[in-house]
Each structure stands twice: as structure tokens, then as C-alpha cells.
Amino acid sequence: MSTHAGQAPADPAGRTDPVSPVSMSLAADPSSPAQPPAAVPAATAARLPHYLRALSDFGATVNSQDLATAAGVDAATLRRDLSRLGSYGIRGVGYDTAVLSAEISRALGAELDHRVALFGLGNLGRALAGYAGFAGRGFALVALFDVDPTVIGAALPTAAGPLQVHHTRDAATVIAAERVTIGMIAAPDGDAQSIADLLISAGIKSVLSFTSGRLDVPADVHVRQIDVGLEMQMLAFHQAHLLTPADPAEPTPQQQQRRSG
Amino acid sequence: MSTHAGQAPADPAGRTDPVSPVSMSLAADPSSPAQPPAAVPAATAARLPHYLRALSDFGATVNSQDLATAAGVDAATLRRDLSRLGSYGIRGVGYDTAVLSAEISRALGAELDHRVALFGLGNLGRALAGYAGFAGRGFALVALFDVDPTVIGAALPTAAGPLQVHHTRDAATVIAAERVTIGMIAAPDGDAQSIADLLISAGIKSVLSFTSGRLDVPADVHVRQIDVGLEMQMLAFHQAHLLTPADPAEPTPQQQQRRSG
DNA sequence: GGTTGTGAATACCTTCACAGCT
DNA sequence: AGCTGTGAAGGTATTCACAACC
């Protein structure tokens, strides 16, 4: 995902993609009378993590222009996005990075201490287990599952220390005991749906899957999929049509200018 | 990314996010007089890979409703998307899966035989090297790079056979010799920009990075980023605001109905 | 003077609904 | 009868531009 002329970056969704249309708020409850707390549009929500990361590149304060550039979006878009979380900017000055970080983190639910279970310990699964980025962003990897008898029971190294591998069939018990809130699926494509079913019946509402097919889940379960092949196809698309690089919504704001080519 | 009430799936861009706004076509060449071949909007482009994958679930023909459901989008959206590639449907019948696959593949540039170089052979890099999905989708992994002297020169197993590891500093030469067209970065965050610089000077226009920070590249270079931590933050957001699951553009169309909760 | 927050304008995407083809 | 392709409508998101404020 890049943008046009080397200036305004557009999207996020990018990954892959472009755009996700559905906003996310008022729809659910027909009984709420007045106005719901506010409702952050999906497009904005997708950019918040980018802002949070970009914030770490700055000192005590930032103005919208600089932060937007670092995050790969338009300054006006950034200001509108942030204004949806509340008025945390100071006119004539900019944003206090500490305050803003805290507010974005709060909006992202960072204080909820999410506990993650990982299914599938092949190459990718092990790489994920070793990923150090979890703890730093408020996620704890607390359970590992696989169906291969040669790894079950073993203690696998993870970024936060070794963790014992359970059989997938015991997932319900372990998930309850470990108070898991997020499931990650790094198993073969063919096993994904049954793992998803299992997660659903265990009450998990958030799933991150690295598999390819579509997962069939109830409407209240949130699935995000990371598909390397799909991302590559998207790059191939842009390579094929050598057009002005456009950012497919994807969830990945991108680009700026710099060099000239 | 899921959708609301358990019915129409929305987005794609998803991954990450919602939406990418920029379309992609006419902008580039001010010299073309009449109408450019057409121009596929970014939102549509992001969904094409999903259609392609969904197509493999069907027999000789499919109608828009079934294919849309399988791909996680609205039937009208699918029809409009496909109509942008040309008129490959048959009224009263549906789409011929073979014809449609071929057309989508062509639009995605599948016949271009993309050659991929991978930078960084840690856990993630090795997992990617072993990823079997490349060949099947028209990508060939042809070069491996790292800076660790203990792996350089070694032959690392990949899905398509062992490949020798080169030092990153020799990338320019190897990229030219192997006619690489796509670069994948699985190195530590701090090394990403210098690798990107190197790719750019070697003439690479498409980059898929698994790092976190923003990569600074010229406007004609297309970058897609896969950031696991960011995806997790997005899940956390939805978990925090237990709203109607909305699909963040992301580049990932999703969901349908099924069970009820 | 500088910068935010936001009304208004614009662009884009999705969805409806149906004419037209098989 | 069935289904695609698309005009038109509706909704959402981005961008401009400026008033309010520090």
C-alpha cells in the first residue's frame, strides 16, 4: 500500500487491502435511546495502532502534521480521528505524547490484559511463540496447542519463557483455566475451522488466523486473517498495473515521499 | 474482521484495517487522451485474491450469490467488482469458474512469474522460507539474505528445495542475477529501512515487510506491511468495545452467518 | 503565530433494484 | 425463469479551509 504522487498517504486497511466499510457503533442495540458514547468508525479504529506506534518516535509533544507523516496518513484525517477519542490536543501547541498514548491505548483496550492461546506449532507457530512484541503491547501468550504427539507435553520456548504444549482436544479446559481471551491459529488450513469452532464454544470472541480459507463464525466473533499469499498477490497486482501506487485500504497506512524514484 | 448481524460481510482492506481510499488508475499518465483501459479501484483490487481463493471451492460454474458468500462479500459488490475486469459472466447461468479464475489471475499479474527475495532468516524468516503457498500462487522464492555469519553460505531448506544464504551486502548483485521482482523483509525492525533502501536502489518496486515501523520509500514503490502486534491491537479494540463486529477494511473480507452465538 | 477541532465539500464505495441477456 | 451488469441512491470516509483557541 502506497499512495499517489508521493504525498498524502491514504489508507490503513491496507493490508490488503482496501477498505472496510462498516462502521461500528450504534447499530447493535435498538434500545439505547439517546446517543451512544460516540462510536469510533472502523476506518479510524484501524489507524489507531499506527498512531500509537508513530507516537514513540517523538518527544514531549507532536503536532498533527508530524505525527500524521510518521503514521502515513493525512494531517486532517489524523486530527479527525483523534478528535473522536476526545479533545486531547492543545491548540497552538499540538498533542502531549504521553497523554495521547494513554488515550489511544485505552481506546484500544490495552488495559484489559489480553491472554492469548496459540494453535499450531509448526514453523510459523514457533516463530509466533518467540515473537517478543506481545508483552510490549499488552498481550500475554499463555497457552500452546498442537495435535502432534511428539510436541505435546514438551515445554516450548516463548518470548516470555517456556510454555507447555497441550493437545488441542484439551483446549476447552485450558482456555478456561488460563482465562484466554484471544485465539491465534497457525495450524494447517484444513484444521482451522475445527479450531475456530472449538474457540467459539469456549467463548472466545477474537481470533487471529494465519490460514487461507474463510472461517465461518457467529456475528459476534471477530476474526482477522493474515494471509501472506494474499498480500503477495496484492503486490503482484500493483506490479502488473504499474499505476500510481494506490493504497488498498488495507489496514496499513503507508508511504510518504522521499527520494524520487 | 467480521460483519454485523451475521449477514453481509463488508470489507477487505481489512487487514489492517479498514479502508484504503485511494483508487488507482487514471492519475498517472496525463498524456493518455481518451479513457484508460478502465482502472480497477483499490477496494476491488483488494478483494480479487479472495474471489480467486473462493473460486476453488466450486465446480464448473458459480453464481454471484454463492461466490460472494464464500468470499465474504455482498453479491452486488462481487458482481460490480467482476464487471470491472470485463464481462465474464453469463446471464441466467453465472460465471464459468475456469474462465473467471483465469481472468482474475491475469488481473493479478499471475502470469508475470514473480521472483521473491527474502531478507532475515530468524524464526519468522525460516517459517516463510518453508511456506508452500508461494509456488501455488505464482511466486518463486529465489534468494535468501541475512547478516549472520553463521548462516551465510549455508543451504537453507525452502518449500521448493534448498537455497543458499547470501550476505545482505551482496543483495544488489544477487537480485540482478536472479531477476528478483519482490522483496520480503523479515529482519529486525531496526534493519528494515536499510534493507528497503537497498531494494529500492536495486530497482525493486514491491516490498512485503513484517516489521513494525513505517518504511520510507519513493511513491512508485509499493509496500505492504504485516504486523502481528497491530492486528492483535485491532482485535483488542473490538473486544474492548463490544459492539457489532465491524469489519475494518482491512483488506480482508470476512464472515458470514452460521451458528447463532 | 501556531495548531487544533470541525462544518462543508468532495470523492469513493456499497447497496438497491431492475433492465437486458441467455 | 434465472442471473448478470449497471444506473441511481445512500452512506462513509477523506480532504479542504477556517473559526476557535492557546
CSV table of N, CA, C and O in Angstrom, one decimal, chain A residues 23-130:
chain,number,residue,atom,x,y,z
A,23,SER,N,-19.1,0.8,9.7
A,23,SER,CA,-18.6,1.5,10.8
A,23,SER,C,-18.9,0.6,12.0
A,23,SER,O,-19.1,-0.5,11.9
A,24,MET,N,-18.9,1.2,13.2
A,24,MET,CA,-19.2,0.3,14.2
A,24,MET,C,-19.7,0.9,15.5
A,24,MET,O,-19.0,1.1,16.4
A,25,SER,N,-21.0,1.0,15.6
A,25,SER,CA,-21.4,1.6,16.8
A,25,SER,C,-22.9,1.4,17.1
A,25,SER,O,-23.3,0.4,17.6
A,26,LEU,N,-23.6,2.4,16.8
A,26,LEU,CA,-25.0,2.4,17.1
A,26,LEU,C,-25.8,1.2,16.7
A,26,LEU,O,-26.8,0.9,17.3
A,27,ALA,N,-25.4,0.6,15.7
A,27,ALA,CA,-26.3,-0.5,15.1
A,27,ALA,C,-26.8,-1.5,16.1
A,27,ALA,O,-28.0,-1.7,16.2
A,28,ALA,N,-26.0,-2.0,17.0
A,28,ALA,CA,-26.3,-3.1,17.8
A,28,ALA,C,-27.6,-3.0,18.6
A,28,ALA,O,-28.5,-3.8,18.5
A,29,ASP,N,-27.6,-2.0,19.5
A,29,ASP,CA,-28.7,-2.0,20.5
A,29,ASP,C,-29.8,-1.0,20.2
A,29,ASP,O,-29.6,0.2,20.4
A,30,PRO,N,-30.9,-1.5,19.7
A,30,PRO,CA,-32.0,-0.7,19.4
A,30,PRO,C,-32.6,0.0,20.6
A,30,PRO,O,-33.5,0.8,20.5
A,31,SER,N,-32.2,-0.4,21.8
A,31,SER,CA,-32.8,0.1,23.0
A,31,SER,C,-32.2,1.3,23.5
A,31,SER,O,-32.7,2.0,24.3
A,32,SER,N,-30.9,1.6,23.1
A,32,SER,CA,-30.3,2.8,23.6
A,32,SER,C,-30.9,4.0,23.0
A,32,SER,O,-31.0,4.2,21.8
A,33,PRO,N,-31.4,4.9,23.9
A,33,PRO,CA,-32.3,6.0,23.5
A,33,PRO,C,-31.5,7.1,22.9
A,33,PRO,O,-31.7,7.5,21.7
A,34,ALA,N,-30.7,7.7,23.7
A,34,ALA,CA,-30.0,8.9,23.2
A,34,ALA,C,-28.8,8.6,22.3
A,34,ALA,O,-29.0,7.8,21.4
A,35,GLN,N,-27.7,9.2,22.5
A,35,GLN,CA,-26.6,8.9,21.7
A,35,GLN,C,-25.6,8.0,22.5
A,35,GLN,O,-25.3,8.3,23.6
A,36,PRO,N,-25.1,7.0,21.8
A,36,PRO,CA,-24.1,6.1,22.4
A,36,PRO,C,-22.9,7.0,22.7
A,36,PRO,O,-22.7,8.0,22.0
A,37,PRO,N,-22.0,6.6,23.6
A,37,PRO,CA,-20.8,7.3,23.9
A,37,PRO,C,-20.1,8.0,22.8
A,37,PRO,O,-19.5,9.0,23.0
A,38,ALA,N,-20.3,7.5,21.6
A,38,ALA,CA,-19.7,8.2,20.4
A,38,ALA,C,-19.6,7.2,19.3
A,38,ALA,O,-20.3,7.5,18.3
A,39,ALA,N,-18.9,6.2,19.4
A,39,ALA,CA,-18.7,5.3,18.3
A,39,ALA,C,-17.6,5.6,17.4
A,39,ALA,O,-17.6,6.6,16.6
A,40,VAL,N,-16.5,4.9,17.5
A,40,VAL,CA,-15.4,5.1,16.6
A,40,VAL,C,-15.6,4.3,15.3
A,40,VAL,O,-15.7,3.1,15.3
A,41,PRO,N,-15.5,5.0,14.2
A,41,PRO,CA,-15.7,4.3,12.9
A,41,PRO,C,-14.6,3.3,12.7
A,41,PRO,O,-13.4,3.5,13.2
A,42,ALA,N,-14.9,2.3,12.0
A,42,ALA,CA,-13.9,1.2,11.7
A,42,ALA,C,-12.6,1.8,11.1
A,42,ALA,O,-11.5,1.4,11.4
A,43,ALA,N,-12.8,2.7,10.2
A,43,ALA,CA,-11.6,3.3,9.5
A,43,ALA,C,-10.7,3.9,10.5
A,43,ALA,O,-9.4,3.8,10.4
A,44,THR,N,-11.2,4.6,11.4
A,44,THR,CA,-10.4,5.3,12.5
A,44,THR,C,-9.8,4.2,13.4
A,44,THR,O,-8.6,4.3,13.6
A,45,ALA,N,-10.6,3.3,13.8
A,45,ALA,CA,-10.0,2.2,14.7
A,45,ALA,C,-8.8,1.5,14.1
A,45,ALA,O,-7.8,1.2,14.7
A,46,ALA,N,-8.9,1.3,12.8
A,46,ALA,CA,-7.8,0.6,12.1
A,46,ALA,C,-6.5,1.5,12.1
A,46,ALA,O,-5.4,0.9,11.9
A,47,ARG,N,-6.6,2.8,12.2
A,47,ARG,CA,-5.5,3.6,12.2
A,47,ARG,C,-4.9,3.9,13.6
A,47,ARG,O,-3.7,4.3,13.7
A,48,LEU,N,-5.6,3.7,14.6
A,48,LEU,CA,-5.2,3.9,16.0
A,48,LEU,C,-3.8,3.2,16.3
A,48,LEU,O,-2.9,3.9,16.9
A,49,PRO,N,-3.7,2.0,16.0
A,49,PRO,CA,-2.4,1.3,16.3
A,49,PRO,C,-1.3,2.0,15.6
A,49,PRO,O,-0.2,2.0,16.2
A,50,HIS,N,-1.5,2.5,14.4
A,50,HIS,CA,-0.4,3.2,13.7
A,50,HIS,C,0.0,4.5,14.4
A,50,HIS,O,1.2,4.8,14.5
A,51,TYR,N,-1.0,5.2,14.9
A,51,TYR,CA,-0.7,6.4,15.6
A,51,TYR,C,0.1,6.1,16.9
A,51,TYR,O,1.0,6.8,17.2
A,52,LEU,N,-0.3,5.0,17.5
A,52,LEU,CA,0.3,4.7,18.8
A,52,LEU,C,1.8,4.3,18.5
A,52,LEU,O,2.7,4.8,19.3
A,53,ARG,N,2.1,3.6,17.5
A,53,ARG,CA,3.5,3.3,17.2
A,53,ARG,C,4.2,4.5,16.8
A,53,ARG,O,5.3,4.8,17.3
A,54,ALA,N,3.6,5.3,16.0
A,54,ALA,CA,4.3,6.5,15.5
A,54,ALA,C,4.6,7.5,16.6
A,54,ALA,O,5.6,8.2,16.6
A,55,LEU,N,3.8,7.5,17.6
A,55,LEU,CA,4.0,8.4,18.8
A,55,LEU,C,5.3,8.2,19.5
A,55,LEU,O,5.9,9.1,20.0
A,56,SER,N,5.8,6.9,19.4
A,56,SER,CA,7.0,6.6,20.1
A,56,SER,C,8.2,7.2,19.4
A,56,SER,O,9.3,7.2,20.0
A,57,ASP,N,8.0,7.8,18.3
A,57,ASP,CA,9.2,8.4,17.6
A,57,ASP,C,9.3,9.9,18.0
A,57,ASP,O,10.2,10.6,17.5
A,58,PHE,N,8.5,10.4,18.9
A,58,PHE,CA,8.5,11.8,19.2
A,58,PHE,C,8.8,12.1,20.7
A,58,PHE,O,8.7,11.2,21.5
A,59,GLY,N,9.1,13.3,20.9
A,59,GLY,CA,9.4,13.7,22.3
A,59,GLY,C,8.2,14.1,23.1
A,59,GLY,O,7.2,13.3,23.1
A,60,ALA,N,8.2,15.2,23.8
A,60,ALA,CA,7.1,15.5,24.7
A,60,ALA,C,5.8,15.9,24.0
A,60,ALA,O,4.7,15.5,24.4
A,61,THR,N,5.9,16.6,22.9
A,61,THR,CA,4.7,17.0,22.1
A,61,THR,C,4.9,16.8,20.6
A,61,THR,O,6.0,16.7,20.1
A,62,VAL,N,3.8,16.6,19.9
A,62,VAL,CA,3.8,16.5,18.5
A,62,VAL,C,2.7,17.3,17.9
A,62,VAL,O,1.6,17.3,18.5
A,63,ASN,N,2.9,17.8,16.7
A,63,ASN,CA,1.7,18.4,16.1
A,63,ASN,C,1.1,17.4,15.1
A,63,ASN,O,1.8,16.4,14.7
A,64,SER,N,-0.1,17.7,14.6
A,64,SER,CA,-0.8,16.7,13.8
A,64,SER,C,0.0,16.5,12.5
A,64,SER,O,0.0,15.3,12.0
A,65,GLN,N,0.6,17.5,12.0
A,65,GLN,CA,1.3,17.3,10.7
A,65,GLN,C,2.5,16.2,10.8
A,65,GLN,O,2.6,15.3,10.0
A,66,ASP,N,3.3,16.4,11.9
A,66,ASP,CA,4.4,15.5,12.0
A,66,ASP,C,4.0,14.1,12.3
A,66,ASP,O,4.5,13.1,11.8
A,67,LEU,N,3.0,14.0,13.2
A,67,LEU,CA,2.5,12.7,13.6
A,67,LEU,C,1.9,12.0,12.4
A,67,LEU,O,2.0,10.8,12.2
A,68,ALA,N,1.1,12.7,11.7
A,68,ALA,CA,0.4,12.2,10.5
A,68,ALA,C,1.4,11.6,9.5
A,68,ALA,O,1.3,10.5,9.0
A,69,THR,N,2.5,12.4,9.3
A,69,THR,CA,3.5,12.0,8.4
A,69,THR,C,4.1,10.7,8.8
A,69,THR,O,4.3,9.7,8.1
A,70,ALA,N,4.4,10.6,10.1
A,70,ALA,CA,5.1,9.4,10.6
A,70,ALA,C,4.1,8.2,10.6
A,70,ALA,O,4.6,7.1,10.4
A,71,ALA,N,2.9,8.5,10.7
A,71,ALA,CA,1.9,7.4,10.7
A,71,ALA,C,1.5,7.0,9.2
A,71,ALA,O,0.8,6.0,9.0
A,72,GLY,N,1.8,7.9,8.3
A,72,GLY,CA,1.5,7.6,6.9
A,72,GLY,C,0.1,8.0,6.5
A,72,GLY,O,-0.5,7.4,5.7
A,73,VAL,N,-0.5,9.0,7.2
A,73,VAL,CA,-1.8,9.5,6.8
A,73,VAL,C,-1.8,11.0,6.7
A,73,VAL,O,-0.8,11.7,6.9
A,74,ASP,N,-2.9,11.5,6.3
A,74,ASP,CA,-3.1,12.9,6.1
A,74,ASP,C,-3.3,13.6,7.4
A,74,ASP,O,-3.9,13.0,8.4
A,75,ALA,N,-2.9,14.8,7.6
A,75,ALA,CA,-3.0,15.5,8.9
A,75,ALA,C,-4.4,15.7,9.3
A,75,ALA,O,-4.8,15.6,10.4
A,76,ALA,N,-5.2,16.1,8.3
A,76,ALA,CA,-6.7,16.3,8.6
A,76,ALA,C,-7.3,15.0,9.1
A,76,ALA,O,-8.1,15.0,10.0
A,77,THR,N,-7.0,13.9,8.5
A,77,THR,CA,-7.5,12.6,8.9
A,77,THR,C,-7.1,12.3,10.3
A,77,THR,O,-7.9,11.9,11.1
A,78,LEU,N,-5.8,12.5,10.6
A,78,LEU,CA,-5.4,12.3,11.9
A,78,LEU,C,-6.1,13.1,13.0
A,78,LEU,O,-6.6,12.6,14.0
A,79,ARG,N,-6.3,14.4,12.7
A,79,ARG,CA,-6.9,15.2,13.6
A,79,ARG,C,-8.4,14.8,13.8
A,79,ARG,O,-8.9,14.7,15.0
A,80,ARG,N,-9.0,14.4,12.8
A,80,ARG,CA,-10.4,14.0,12.9
A,80,ARG,C,-10.5,12.7,13.7
A,80,ARG,O,-11.3,12.5,14.6
A,81,ASP,N,-9.6,11.8,13.4
A,81,ASP,CA,-9.5,10.5,14.1
A,81,ASP,C,-9.3,10.8,15.6
A,81,ASP,O,-10.1,10.2,16.4
A,82,LEU,N,-8.4,11.6,16.0
A,82,LEU,CA,-8.1,11.8,17.4
A,82,LEU,C,-9.2,12.5,18.1
A,82,LEU,O,-9.5,12.3,19.2
A,83,SER,N,-9.9,13.4,17.3
A,83,SER,CA,-11.0,14.2,17.9
A,83,SER,C,-12.1,13.2,18.3
A,83,SER,O,-13.0,13.6,19.1
A,84,ARG,N,-12.2,12.1,17.7
A,84,ARG,CA,-13.2,11.1,18.1
A,84,ARG,C,-13.0,10.5,19.4
A,84,ARG,O,-13.9,9.9,20.0
A,85,LEU,N,-11.7,10.5,19.8
A,85,LEU,CA,-11.4,9.9,21.1
A,85,LEU,C,-11.7,10.9,22.2
A,85,LEU,O,-11.7,10.6,23.4
A,86,GLY,N,-11.8,12.2,21.8
A,86,GLY,CA,-12.0,13.3,22.8
A,86,GLY,C,-11.0,14.4,22.4
A,86,GLY,O,-10.3,14.3,21.4
A,87,SER,N,-11.0,15.4,23.1
A,87,SER,CA,-10.2,16.6,22.8
A,87,SER,C,-8.9,16.5,23.6
A,87,SER,O,-8.8,17.1,24.7
A,88,TYR,N,-7.9,15.9,23.1
A,88,TYR,CA,-6.7,15.8,23.8
A,88,TYR,C,-5.5,16.6,23.2
A,88,TYR,O,-4.4,16.5,23.6
A,89,GLY,N,-5.9,17.4,22.3
A,89,GLY,CA,-4.9,18.3,21.7
A,89,GLY,C,-4.9,19.7,22.3
A,89,GLY,O,-5.9,20.0,23.0
A,90,ILE,N,-3.8,20.4,22.1
A,90,ILE,CA,-3.8,21.8,22.7
A,90,ILE,C,-3.5,22.7,21.5
A,90,ILE,O,-2.5,22.6,20.8
A,91,ARG,N,-4.5,23.6,21.3
A,91,ARG,CA,-4.4,24.5,20.1
A,91,ARG,C,-3.1,25.4,20.2
A,91,ARG,O,-2.8,25.9,21.3
A,92,GLY,N,-2.5,25.5,19.1
A,92,GLY,CA,-1.3,26.3,19.1
A,92,GLY,C,0.0,25.5,19.6
A,92,GLY,O,1.1,26.0,19.4
A,93,VAL,N,-0.2,24.3,20.1
A,93,VAL,CA,0.9,23.5,20.6
A,93,VAL,C,1.0,22.2,19.9
A,93,VAL,O,2.0,21.9,19.2
A,94,GLY,N,0.0,21.4,20.0
A,94,GLY,CA,0.0,20.1,19.4
A,94,GLY,C,-0.6,19.1,20.4
A,94,GLY,O,-1.5,19.4,21.2
A,95,TYR,N,-0.1,17.9,20.4
A,95,TYR,CA,-0.6,16.9,21.3
A,95,TYR,C,0.6,16.5,22.3
A,95,TYR,O,1.7,16.4,21.9
A,96,ASP,N,0.2,16.2,23.5
A,96,ASP,CA,1.1,15.7,24.5
A,96,ASP,C,1.3,14.2,24.2
A,96,ASP,O,0.3,13.5,24.3
A,97,THR,N,2.5,13.8,24.0
A,97,THR,CA,2.6,12.4,23.5
A,97,THR,C,2.2,11.4,24.6
A,97,THR,O,1.6,10.4,24.3
A,98,ALA,N,2.5,11.8,25.9
A,98,ALA,CA,2.2,10.8,27.0
A,98,ALA,C,0.6,10.7,27.1
A,98,ALA,O,0.1,9.6,27.2
A,99,VAL,N,0.0,11.8,27.1
A,99,VAL,CA,-1.5,11.8,27.2
A,99,VAL,C,-2.1,11.1,26.1
A,99,VAL,O,-3.0,10.2,26.2
A,100,LEU,N,-1.6,11.4,24.9
A,100,LEU,CA,-2.2,10.8,23.7
A,100,LEU,C,-2.0,9.3,23.7
A,100,LEU,O,-2.9,8.5,23.4
A,101,SER,N,-0.8,8.9,24.0
A,101,SER,CA,-0.5,7.4,24.1
A,101,SER,C,-1.5,6.7,25.0
A,101,SER,O,-2.0,5.7,24.7
A,102,ALA,N,-1.7,7.3,26.2
A,102,ALA,CA,-2.5,6.7,27.2
A,102,ALA,C,-4.0,6.6,26.6
A,102,ALA,O,-4.6,5.6,26.8
A,103,GLU,N,-4.4,7.7,26.0
A,103,GLU,CA,-5.8,7.7,25.5
A,103,GLU,C,-6.0,6.7,24.4
A,103,GLU,O,-7.0,6.0,24.3
A,104,ILE,N,-5.0,6.6,23.5
A,104,ILE,CA,-5.1,5.6,22.4
A,104,ILE,C,-5.1,4.2,22.9
A,104,ILE,O,-5.9,3.4,22.6
A,105,SER,N,-4.2,4.0,23.8
A,105,SER,CA,-4.1,2.7,24.5
A,105,SER,C,-5.4,2.3,25.1
A,105,SER,O,-5.8,1.2,25.0
A,106,ARG,N,-6.0,3.3,25.8
A,106,ARG,CA,-7.2,3.0,26.5
A,106,ARG,C,-8.3,2.6,25.5
A,106,ARG,O,-9.0,1.7,25.6
A,107,ALA,N,-8.3,3.4,24.4
A,107,ALA,CA,-9.3,3.1,23.3
A,107,ALA,C,-9.1,1.7,22.8
A,107,ALA,O,-10.0,1.0,22.4
A,108,LEU,N,-7.9,1.3,22.7
A,108,LEU,CA,-7.5,0.0,22.1
A,108,LEU,C,-7.7,-1.1,23.1
A,108,LEU,O,-7.5,-2.3,22.8
A,109,GLY,N,-8.1,-0.7,24.3
A,109,GLY,CA,-8.3,-1.8,25.3
A,109,GLY,C,-7.0,-2.4,25.9
A,109,GLY,O,-7.0,-3.6,26.2
A,110,ALA,N,-6.0,-1.6,25.9
A,110,ALA,CA,-4.7,-2.1,26.3
A,110,ALA,C,-4.7,-2.5,27.8
A,110,ALA,O,-3.9,-3.3,28.2
A,111,GLU,N,-5.6,-1.9,28.5
A,111,GLU,CA,-5.5,-2.2,30.0
A,111,GLU,C,-6.3,-3.5,30.3
A,111,GLU,O,-6.4,-3.8,31.5
A,112,LEU,N,-6.8,-4.1,29.3
A,112,LEU,CA,-7.6,-5.3,29.6
A,112,LEU,C,-6.8,-6.6,29.8
A,112,LEU,O,-7.4,-7.6,30.1
A,113,ASP,N,-5.5,-6.5,29.6
A,113,ASP,CA,-4.6,-7.6,29.8
A,113,ASP,C,-5.2,-8.9,29.0
A,113,ASP,O,-5.9,-9.7,29.6
A,114,HIS,N,-5.0,-8.9,27.8
A,114,HIS,CA,-5.4,-9.9,26.9
A,114,HIS,C,-4.5,-11.2,27.0
A,114,HIS,O,-3.3,-11.0,27.0
A,115,ARG,N,-5.2,-12.3,27.1
A,115,ARG,CA,-4.4,-13.5,27.2
A,115,ARG,C,-4.7,-14.4,26.0
A,115,ARG,O,-5.8,-14.7,25.6
A,116,VAL,N,-3.6,-14.8,25.4
A,116,VAL,CA,-3.6,-15.4,24.0
A,116,VAL,C,-3.3,-16.9,24.1
A,116,VAL,O,-2.3,-17.3,24.7
A,117,ALA,N,-4.0,-17.6,23.3
A,117,ALA,CA,-3.7,-19.0,23.1
A,117,ALA,C,-3.3,-19.2,21.6
A,117,ALA,O,-3.9,-18.7,20.7
A,118,LEU,N,-2.3,-20.0,21.4
A,118,LEU,CA,-1.8,-20.3,20.1
A,118,LEU,C,-2.0,-21.7,19.7
A,118,LEU,O,-1.6,-22.6,20.4
A,119,PHE,N,-2.6,-21.9,18.5
A,119,PHE,CA,-2.8,-23.3,18.0
A,119,PHE,C,-2.0,-23.5,16.8
A,119,PHE,O,-2.0,-22.8,15.8
A,120,GLY,N,-1.2,-24.6,16.8
A,120,GLY,CA,-0.4,-24.9,15.7
A,120,GLY,C,1.1,-24.5,15.9
A,120,GLY,O,1.4,-23.3,16.0
A,121,LEU,N,2.0,-25.5,16.1
A,121,LEU,CA,3.3,-25.1,16.4
A,121,LEU,C,4.3,-25.6,15.4
A,121,LEU,O,5.4,-26.2,15.7
A,122,GLY,N,4.0,-25.4,14.2
A,122,GLY,CA,4.9,-25.7,13.1
A,122,GLY,C,5.9,-24.5,13.0
A,122,GLY,O,6.1,-23.8,14.0
A,123,ASN,N,6.5,-24.3,11.9
A,123,ASN,CA,7.5,-23.2,11.7
A,123,ASN,C,6.9,-21.9,12.1
A,123,ASN,O,7.5,-21.1,12.9
A,124,LEU,N,5.7,-21.6,11.6
A,124,LEU,CA,5.1,-20.3,11.8
A,124,LEU,C,4.7,-20.2,13.3
A,124,LEU,O,5.0,-19.2,13.9
A,125,GLY,N,4.1,-21.2,13.8
A,125,GLY,CA,3.7,-21.2,15.2
A,125,GLY,C,4.8,-20.9,16.2
A,125,GLY,O,4.7,-20.1,17.1
A,126,ARG,N,5.9,-21.6,15.9
A,126,ARG,CA,7.1,-21.4,16.8
A,126,ARG,C,7.6,-20.0,16.6
A,126,ARG,O,8.1,-19.4,17.6
A,127,ALA,N,7.6,-19.5,15.4
A,127,ALA,CA,8.1,-18.1,15.2
A,127,ALA,C,7.2,-17.1,16.0
A,127,ALA,O,7.7,-16.2,16.6
A,128,LEU,N,5.9,-17.4,16.0
A,128,LEU,CA,5.0,-16.5,16.7
A,128,LEU,C,5.2,-16.6,18.2
A,128,LEU,O,5.1,-15.7,18.9
A,129,ALA,N,5.4,-17.9,18.6
A,129,ALA,CA,5.7,-18.1,20.1
A,129,ALA,C,6.9,-17.3,20.5
A,129,ALA,O,6.9,-16.8,21.6
A,130,GLY,N,7.8,-17.1,19.7
A,130,GLY,CA,9.0,-16.4,20.0
A,130,GLY,C,8.9,-14.9,19.8
A,130,GLY,O,9.9,-14.2,20.1
